[in-house]
Amino acid sequence: KLHVGAVVQGQVTSLRDFGAFVDLGGVEGLIHISELGYGRGNHPSEVLEVGQTVDTQVLKVEAAGTGRRQVGLSIKALAADPWSTVRERFAVGSTVPGKVRRVEAFGAFVEIAPGLDGLAHISKLVLDRRLSHARQAVSVGQEVEVTVLAVDPEQRRISLSMVEHAREARDAAIVSERSEEQATVARTNQQRTLGTFADLLAASKKK
């Protein structure tokens, strides 16, 4: 008997833009595209194929006007919530690949794993200039490298940055340049000291 919360197995009969229809043994159910998993997909065919057997959980059972029942199903409900292990998977300070999913004036939302989107604030997108909108630096679908700045599983928030590597490279270049300058100054002073000593030695021989 179908009831909300029941775990049932069925076979995918057709795929539509909005979801997948599943035969539950004489009763047809629908898995909406948002219930296929935690990841984002443009079409159910990216996740399922016709004839595939799937385990689902019943989300709703409603009577339709034709006497048939409308059964809402979910694969996502049976999957582990990615936010439950986000701290272990993405430590603060780590750098990970991601894909830009949404661009707003204040920053870009980047997906670093299925179901896990973080925000790279507009001030963390580029190092060398000030932006008025995040689209001046990134675009939807762009593959990027981001550094994890903060993780808050309770609020389901991840703070990201795209400038940490650039800042580290810049700081390393500055340190290297200063070291070279100091080495040059040290060599110059040494040469001057040796020159002065040689002059004193020559003057003493003349006496």
PDB file of C-alpha atoms in Angstrom:
ATOM      1  CA  LYS A   1       0.000   0.000   0.000  1.00  0.00           C
ATOM      2  CA  LEU A   2       1.315   3.411  -0.973  1.00  0.00           C
ATOM      3  CA  HIS A   3       1.630   5.980   1.783  1.00  0.00           C
ATOM      4  CA  VAL A   4       3.770   9.015   2.459  1.00  0.00           C
ATOM      5  CA  GLY A   5       7.197   7.950   3.675  1.00  0.00           C
ATOM      6  CA  ALA A   6       7.101   4.484   2.125  1.00  0.00           C
ATOM      7  CA  VAL A   7      10.183   3.334   0.203  1.00  0.00           C
ATOM      8  CA  VAL A   8       9.159   1.735  -3.081  1.00  0.00           C
ATOM      9  CA  GLN A   9      10.914   0.393  -6.132  1.00  0.00           C
ATOM     10  CA  GLY A  10       9.817   1.094  -9.673  1.00  0.00           C
ATOM     11  CA  GLN A  11      10.874   1.298 -13.282  1.00  0.00           C
ATOM     12  CA  VAL A  12      11.405   4.518 -15.207  1.00  0.00           C
ATOM     13  CA  THR A  13       8.884   4.669 -18.066  1.00  0.00           C
ATOM     14  CA  SER A  14       9.503   8.130 -19.531  1.00  0.00           C
ATOM     15  CA  LEU A  15      11.578  11.240 -19.071  1.00  0.00           C
ATOM     16  CA  ARG A  16      10.255  14.779 -19.429  1.00  0.00           C
ATOM     17  CA  ASP A  17      11.804  18.195 -18.904  1.00  0.00           C
ATOM     18  CA  PHE A  18      10.080  18.475 -15.522  1.00  0.00           C
ATOM     19  CA  GLY A  19      10.862  14.990 -14.204  1.00  0.00           C
ATOM     20  CA  ALA A  20      10.647  11.223 -14.610  1.00  0.00           C
ATOM     21  CA  PHE A  21       7.594   8.947 -14.604  1.00  0.00           C
ATOM     22  CA  VAL A  22       7.996   5.662 -12.740  1.00  0.00           C
ATOM     23  CA  ASP A  23       5.840   2.531 -12.897  1.00  0.00           C
ATOM     24  CA  LEU A  24       5.249   1.212  -9.381  1.00  0.00           C
ATOM     25  CA  GLY A  25       3.411  -1.910 -10.508  1.00  0.00           C
ATOM     26  CA  GLY A  26       0.217  -0.565 -12.003  1.00  0.00           C
ATOM     27  CA  VAL A  27       0.482   2.831 -10.371  1.00  0.00           C
ATOM     28  CA  GLU A  28       2.463   5.633 -11.975  1.00  0.00           C
ATOM     29  CA  GLY A  29       4.481   8.062  -9.910  1.00  0.00           C
ATOM     30  CA  LEU A  30       6.403  11.196 -10.783  1.00  0.00           C
ATOM     31  CA  ILE A  31       9.874  12.157  -9.599  1.00  0.00           C
ATOM     32  CA  HIS A  32      10.100  15.911 -10.072  1.00  0.00           C
ATOM     33  CA  ILE A  33      13.450  17.092 -11.415  1.00  0.00           C
ATOM     34  CA  SER A  34      14.170  18.791  -8.072  1.00  0.00           C
ATOM     35  CA  GLU A  35      13.833  15.404  -6.325  1.00  0.00           C
ATOM     36  CA  LEU A  36      16.316  13.495  -8.493  1.00  0.00           C
ATOM     37  CA  GLY A  37      19.243  14.355  -6.223  1.00  0.00           C
ATOM     38  CA  TYR A  38      21.121  17.135  -4.500  1.00  0.00           C
ATOM     39  CA  GLY A  39      23.031  18.042  -7.645  1.00  0.00           C
ATOM     40  CA  ARG A  40      21.703  20.430 -10.253  1.00  0.00           C
ATOM     41  CA  GLY A  41      20.658  19.022 -13.595  1.00  0.00           C
ATOM     42  CA  ASN A  42      19.153  20.498 -16.721  1.00  0.00           C
ATOM     43  CA  HIS A  43      17.242  17.356 -17.660  1.00  0.00           C
ATOM     44  CA  PRO A  44      16.325  14.035 -15.976  1.00  0.00           C
ATOM     45  CA  SER A  45      18.213  12.177 -18.714  1.00  0.00           C
ATOM     46  CA  GLU A  46      21.421  13.348 -17.046  1.00  0.00           C
ATOM     47  CA  VAL A  47      20.555  11.136 -14.059  1.00  0.00           C
ATOM     48  CA  LEU A  48      18.147   8.429 -15.272  1.00  0.00           C
ATOM     49  CA  GLU A  49      17.288   6.415 -18.365  1.00  0.00           C
ATOM     50  CA  VAL A  50      14.097   4.708 -19.491  1.00  0.00           C
ATOM     51  CA  GLY A  51      13.882   1.131 -18.202  1.00  0.00           C
ATOM     52  CA  GLN A  52      16.098   1.793 -15.198  1.00  0.00           C
ATOM     53  CA  THR A  53      14.997   0.412 -11.827  1.00  0.00           C
ATOM     54  CA  VAL A  54      15.061   2.952  -9.009  1.00  0.00           C
ATOM     55  CA  ASP A  55      14.385   3.071  -5.279  1.00  0.00           C
ATOM     56  CA  THR A  56      12.265   6.041  -4.251  1.00  0.00           C
ATOM     57  CA  GLN A  57      10.410   7.445  -1.280  1.00  0.00           C
ATOM     58  CA  VAL A  58       6.773   8.487  -1.506  1.00  0.00           C
ATOM     59  CA  LEU A  59       6.338  12.219  -0.845  1.00  0.00           C
ATOM     60  CA  LYS A  60       2.621  12.549  -1.530  1.00  0.00           C
ATOM     61  CA  VAL A  61      -0.410  10.535  -2.591  1.00  0.00           C
ATOM     62  CA  GLU A  62      -3.328  12.577  -3.858  1.00  0.00           C
ATOM     63  CA  ALA A  63      -6.543  11.665  -5.628  1.00  0.00           C
ATOM     64  CA  ALA A  64      -6.781  13.051  -9.160  1.00  0.00           C
ATOM     65  CA  GLY A  65      -9.976  14.133 -10.870  1.00  0.00           C
ATOM     66  CA  THR A  66      -9.928  11.117 -13.164  1.00  0.00           C
ATOM     67  CA  GLY A  67     -10.092   8.700 -10.273  1.00  0.00           C
ATOM     68  CA  ARG A  68      -6.383   7.971 -10.510  1.00  0.00           C
ATOM     69  CA  ARG A  69      -3.908   8.802  -7.798  1.00  0.00           C
ATOM     70  CA  GLN A  70      -1.100  11.291  -8.186  1.00  0.00           C
ATOM     71  CA  VAL A  71       1.983   9.906  -6.517  1.00  0.00           C
ATOM     72  CA  GLY A  72       4.951  12.155  -5.875  1.00  0.00           C
ATOM     73  CA  LEU A  73       8.285  10.363  -5.490  1.00  0.00           C
ATOM     74  CA  SER A  74      11.820  11.302  -4.488  1.00  0.00           C
ATOM     75  CA  ILE A  75      15.266   9.783  -4.930  1.00  0.00           C
ATOM     76  CA  LYS A  76      16.811  12.733  -3.111  1.00  0.00           C
ATOM     77  CA  ALA A  77      14.968  11.835   0.116  1.00  0.00           C
ATOM     78  CA  LEU A  78      16.909   8.562   0.328  1.00  0.00           C
ATOM     79  CA  ALA A  79      20.304  10.180  -0.229  1.00  0.00           C
ATOM     80  CA  ALA A  80      22.564  11.511   2.527  1.00  0.00           C
ATOM     81  CA  ASP A  81      22.379  15.265   3.074  1.00  0.00           C
ATOM     82  CA  PRO A  82      25.712  16.650   1.784  1.00  0.00           C
ATOM     83  CA  TRP A  83      25.633  19.365   4.467  1.00  0.00           C
ATOM     84  CA  SER A  84      25.966  16.734   7.203  1.00  0.00           C
ATOM     85  CA  THR A  85      29.614  16.062   6.254  1.00  0.00           C
ATOM     86  CA  VAL A  86      30.579  19.390   4.698  1.00  0.00           C
ATOM     87  CA  ARG A  87      33.120  20.290   7.438  1.00  0.00           C
ATOM     88  CA  GLU A  88      35.012  17.042   6.942  1.00  0.00           C
ATOM     89  CA  ARG A  89      34.969  17.243   3.157  1.00  0.00           C
ATOM     90  CA  PHE A  90      35.844  20.919   2.764  1.00  0.00           C
ATOM     91  CA  ALA A  91      38.223  22.176   5.426  1.00  0.00           C
ATOM     92  CA  VAL A  92      38.727  25.906   5.849  1.00  0.00           C
ATOM     93  CA  GLY A  93      41.772  26.953   3.846  1.00  0.00           C
ATOM     94  CA  SER A  94      41.472  24.173   1.282  1.00  0.00           C
ATOM     95  CA  THR A  95      41.291  24.949  -2.431  1.00  0.00           C
ATOM     96  CA  VAL A  96      38.770  23.068  -4.560  1.00  0.00           C
ATOM     97  CA  PRO A  97      37.371  23.198  -8.088  1.00  0.00           C
ATOM     98  CA  GLY A  98      33.861  24.471  -8.655  1.00  0.00           C
ATOM     99  CA  LYS A  99      31.375  25.714 -11.211  1.00  0.00           C
ATOM    100  CA  VAL A 100      29.648  29.092 -11.181  1.00  0.00           C
ATOM    101  CA  ARG A 101      25.913  28.456 -10.898  1.00  0.00           C
ATOM    102  CA  ARG A 102      24.513  31.941 -10.317  1.00  0.00           C
ATOM    103  CA  VAL A 103      25.856  35.468 -10.615  1.00  0.00           C
ATOM    104  CA  GLU A 104      24.457  38.358  -8.584  1.00  0.00           C
ATOM    105  CA  ALA A 105      25.570  41.951  -8.108  1.00  0.00           C
ATOM    106  CA  PHE A 106      27.071  41.073  -4.697  1.00  0.00           C
ATOM    107  CA  GLY A 107      28.934  37.920  -5.740  1.00  0.00           C
ATOM    108  CA  ALA A 108      28.873  34.517  -7.392  1.00  0.00           C
ATOM    109  CA  PHE A 109      27.398  31.243  -6.164  1.00  0.00           C
ATOM    110  CA  VAL A 110      29.751  28.367  -6.888  1.00  0.00           C
ATOM    111  CA  GLU A 111      28.850  24.673  -6.698  1.00  0.00           C
ATOM    112  CA  ILE A 112      31.750  22.749  -5.157  1.00  0.00           C
ATOM    113  CA  ALA A 113      29.858  19.428  -4.879  1.00  0.00           C
ATOM    114  CA  PRO A 114      26.343  18.191  -5.679  1.00  0.00           C
ATOM    115  CA  GLY A 115      24.005  20.089  -3.357  1.00  0.00           C
ATOM    116  CA  LEU A 116      26.745  22.342  -1.977  1.00  0.00           C
ATOM    117  CA  ASP A 117      26.851  25.918  -3.223  1.00  0.00           C
ATOM    118  CA  GLY A 118      29.067  28.562  -1.655  1.00  0.00           C
ATOM    119  CA  LEU A 119      29.206  32.317  -2.094  1.00  0.00           C
ATOM    120  CA  ALA A 120      32.276  34.117  -3.388  1.00  0.00           C
ATOM    121  CA  HIS A 121      31.641  37.745  -2.422  1.00  0.00           C
ATOM    122  CA  ILE A 122      32.344  40.349  -5.097  1.00  0.00           C
ATOM    123  CA  SER A 123      35.355  41.522  -3.075  1.00  0.00           C
ATOM    124  CA  LYS A 124      36.799  37.988  -3.317  1.00  0.00           C
ATOM    125  CA  LEU A 125      36.562  37.541  -7.088  1.00  0.00           C
ATOM    126  CA  VAL A 126      39.546  39.536  -8.353  1.00  0.00           C
ATOM    127  CA  LEU A 127      42.579  41.038  -6.671  1.00  0.00           C
ATOM    128  CA  ASP A 128      43.637  43.858  -8.968  1.00  0.00           C
ATOM    129  CA  ARG A 129      40.474  45.919  -9.474  1.00  0.00           C
ATOM    130  CA  ARG A 130      37.166  46.993  -7.962  1.00  0.00           C
ATOM    131  CA  LEU A 131      33.988  45.527  -9.470  1.00  0.00           C
ATOM    132  CA  SER A 132      30.488  46.959  -9.662  1.00  0.00           C
ATOM    133  CA  HIS A 133      28.918  43.573 -10.515  1.00  0.00           C
ATOM    134  CA  ALA A 134      30.166  39.995 -10.208  1.00  0.00           C
ATOM    135  CA  ARG A 135      29.499  39.370 -13.924  1.00  0.00           C
ATOM    136  CA  GLN A 136      32.531  41.543 -14.675  1.00  0.00           C
ATOM    137  CA  ALA A 137      34.674  38.693 -13.343  1.00  0.00           C
ATOM    138  CA  VAL A 138      32.775  35.427 -13.839  1.00  0.00           C
ATOM    139  CA  SER A 139      29.927  33.921 -15.833  1.00  0.00           C
ATOM    140  CA  VAL A 140      27.429  31.101 -15.257  1.00  0.00           C
ATOM    141  CA  GLY A 141      28.919  27.712 -16.131  1.00  0.00           C
ATOM    142  CA  GLN A 142      32.517  28.871 -15.696  1.00  0.00           C
ATOM    143  CA  GLU A 143      34.913  26.417 -14.050  1.00  0.00           C
ATOM    144  CA  VAL A 144      36.870  28.071 -11.226  1.00  0.00           C
ATOM    145  CA  GLU A 145      39.265  27.314  -8.376  1.00  0.00           C
ATOM    146  CA  VAL A 146      38.052  28.553  -4.995  1.00  0.00           C
ATOM    147  CA  THR A 147      39.434  28.633  -1.467  1.00  0.00           C
ATOM    148  CA  VAL A 148      37.126  27.776   1.436  1.00  0.00           C
ATOM    149  CA  LEU A 149      37.031  30.681   3.910  1.00  0.00           C
ATOM    150  CA  ALA A 150      34.234  29.568   6.247  1.00  0.00           C
ATOM    151  CA  VAL A 151      31.717  26.720   6.596  1.00  0.00           C
ATOM    152  CA  ASP A 152      28.411  26.950   8.484  1.00  0.00           C
ATOM    153  CA  PRO A 153      26.409  23.693   8.141  1.00  0.00           C
ATOM    154  CA  GLU A 154      23.627  24.946  10.416  1.00  0.00           C
ATOM    155  CA  GLN A 155      22.917  27.969   8.208  1.00  0.00           C
ATOM    156  CA  ARG A 156      23.924  26.017   5.074  1.00  0.00           C
ATOM    157  CA  ARG A 157      26.456  28.628   4.086  1.00  0.00           C
ATOM    158  CA  ILE A 158      29.947  28.371   2.647  1.00  0.00           C
ATOM    159  CA  SER A 159      32.150  31.420   2.106  1.00  0.00           C
ATOM    160  CA  LEU A 160      34.543  31.153  -0.815  1.00  0.00           C
ATOM    161  CA  SER A 161      37.320  33.197  -2.386  1.00  0.00           C
ATOM    162  CA  MET A 162      38.903  33.241  -5.827  1.00  0.00           C
ATOM    163  CA  VAL A 163      41.763  35.585  -4.883  1.00  0.00           C
ATOM    164  CA  GLU A 164      43.690  33.659  -2.224  1.00  0.00           C
ATOM    165  CA  HIS A 165      46.066  32.004  -4.692  1.00  0.00           C
ATOM    166  CA  ALA A 166      46.641  35.300  -6.480  1.00  0.00           C
ATOM    167  CA  ARG A 167      47.291  37.048  -3.150  1.00  0.00           C
ATOM    168  CA  GLU A 168      49.730  34.338  -2.059  1.00  0.00           C
ATOM    169  CA  ALA A 169      51.564  34.559  -5.393  1.00  0.00           C
ATOM    170  CA  ARG A 170      51.738  38.346  -5.129  1.00  0.00           C
ATOM    171  CA  ASP A 171      52.987  38.234  -1.531  1.00  0.00           C
ATOM    172  CA  ALA A 172      55.580  35.586  -2.455  1.00  0.00           C
ATOM    173  CA  ALA A 173      56.791  37.773  -5.335  1.00  0.00           C
ATOM    174  CA  ILE A 174      57.089  40.768  -2.996  1.00  0.00           C
ATOM    175  CA  VAL A 175      59.071  38.735  -0.449  1.00  0.00           C
ATOM    176  CA  SER A 176      61.357  37.416  -3.204  1.00  0.00           C
ATOM    177  CA  GLU A 177      61.910  40.920  -4.578  1.00  0.00           C
ATOM    178  CA  ARG A 178      62.742  42.296  -1.123  1.00  0.00           C
ATOM    179  CA  SER A 179      65.151  39.417  -0.510  1.00  0.00           C
ATOM    180  CA  GLU A 180      66.931  40.179  -3.768  1.00  0.00           C
ATOM    181  CA  GLU A 181      67.133  43.873  -2.863  1.00  0.00           C
ATOM    182  CA  GLN A 182      68.569  43.070   0.557  1.00  0.00           C
ATOM    183  CA  ALA A 183      71.105  40.695  -1.000  1.00  0.00           C
ATOM    184  CA  THR A 184      72.137  43.390  -3.503  1.00  0.00           C
ATOM    185  CA  VAL A 185      72.538  45.968  -0.731  1.00  0.00           C
ATOM    186  CA  ALA A 186      74.580  43.498   1.317  1.00  0.00           C
ATOM    187  CA  ARG A 187      76.899  42.787  -1.628  1.00  0.00           C
ATOM    188  CA  THR A 188      77.332  46.512  -2.301  1.00  0.00           C
ATOM    189  CA  ASN A 189      78.161  47.219   1.352  1.00  0.00           C
ATOM    190  CA  GLN A 190      80.630  44.320   1.377  1.00  0.00           C
ATOM    191  CA  GLN A 191      82.350  45.674  -1.725  1.00  0.00           C
ATOM    192  CA  ARG A 192      82.554  49.130  -0.167  1.00  0.00           C
ATOM    193  CA  THR A 193      84.003  47.684   3.021  1.00  0.00           C
ATOM    194  CA  LEU A 194      86.623  45.731   1.097  1.00  0.00           C
ATOM    195  CA  GLY A 195      87.442  48.821  -0.956  1.00  0.00           C
ATOM    196  CA  THR A 196      87.908  50.928   2.134  1.00  0.00           C
ATOM    197  CA  PHE A 197      90.141  48.285   3.724  1.00  0.00           C
ATOM    198  CA  ALA A 198      92.272  48.093   0.564  1.00  0.00           C
ATOM    199  CA  ASP A 199      92.627  51.884   0.522  1.00  0.00           C
ATOM    200  CA  LEU A 200      93.770  51.908   4.145  1.00  0.00           C
ATOM    201  CA  LEU A 201      96.242  49.134   3.467  1.00  0.00           C
ATOM    202  CA  ALA A 202      97.724  50.987   0.466  1.00  0.00           C
ATOM    203  CA  ALA A 203      97.991  54.202   2.472  1.00  0.00           C
ATOM    204  CA  SER A 204      99.822  52.427   5.298  1.00  0.00           C
ATOM    205  CA  LYS A 205     102.352  50.966   2.849  1.00  0.00           C
ATOM    206  CA  LYS A 206     103.119  54.447   1.481  1.00  0.00           C
ATOM    207  CA  LYS A 207     104.001  55.600   4.947  1.00  0.00           C
TER     208      LYS A 207
END
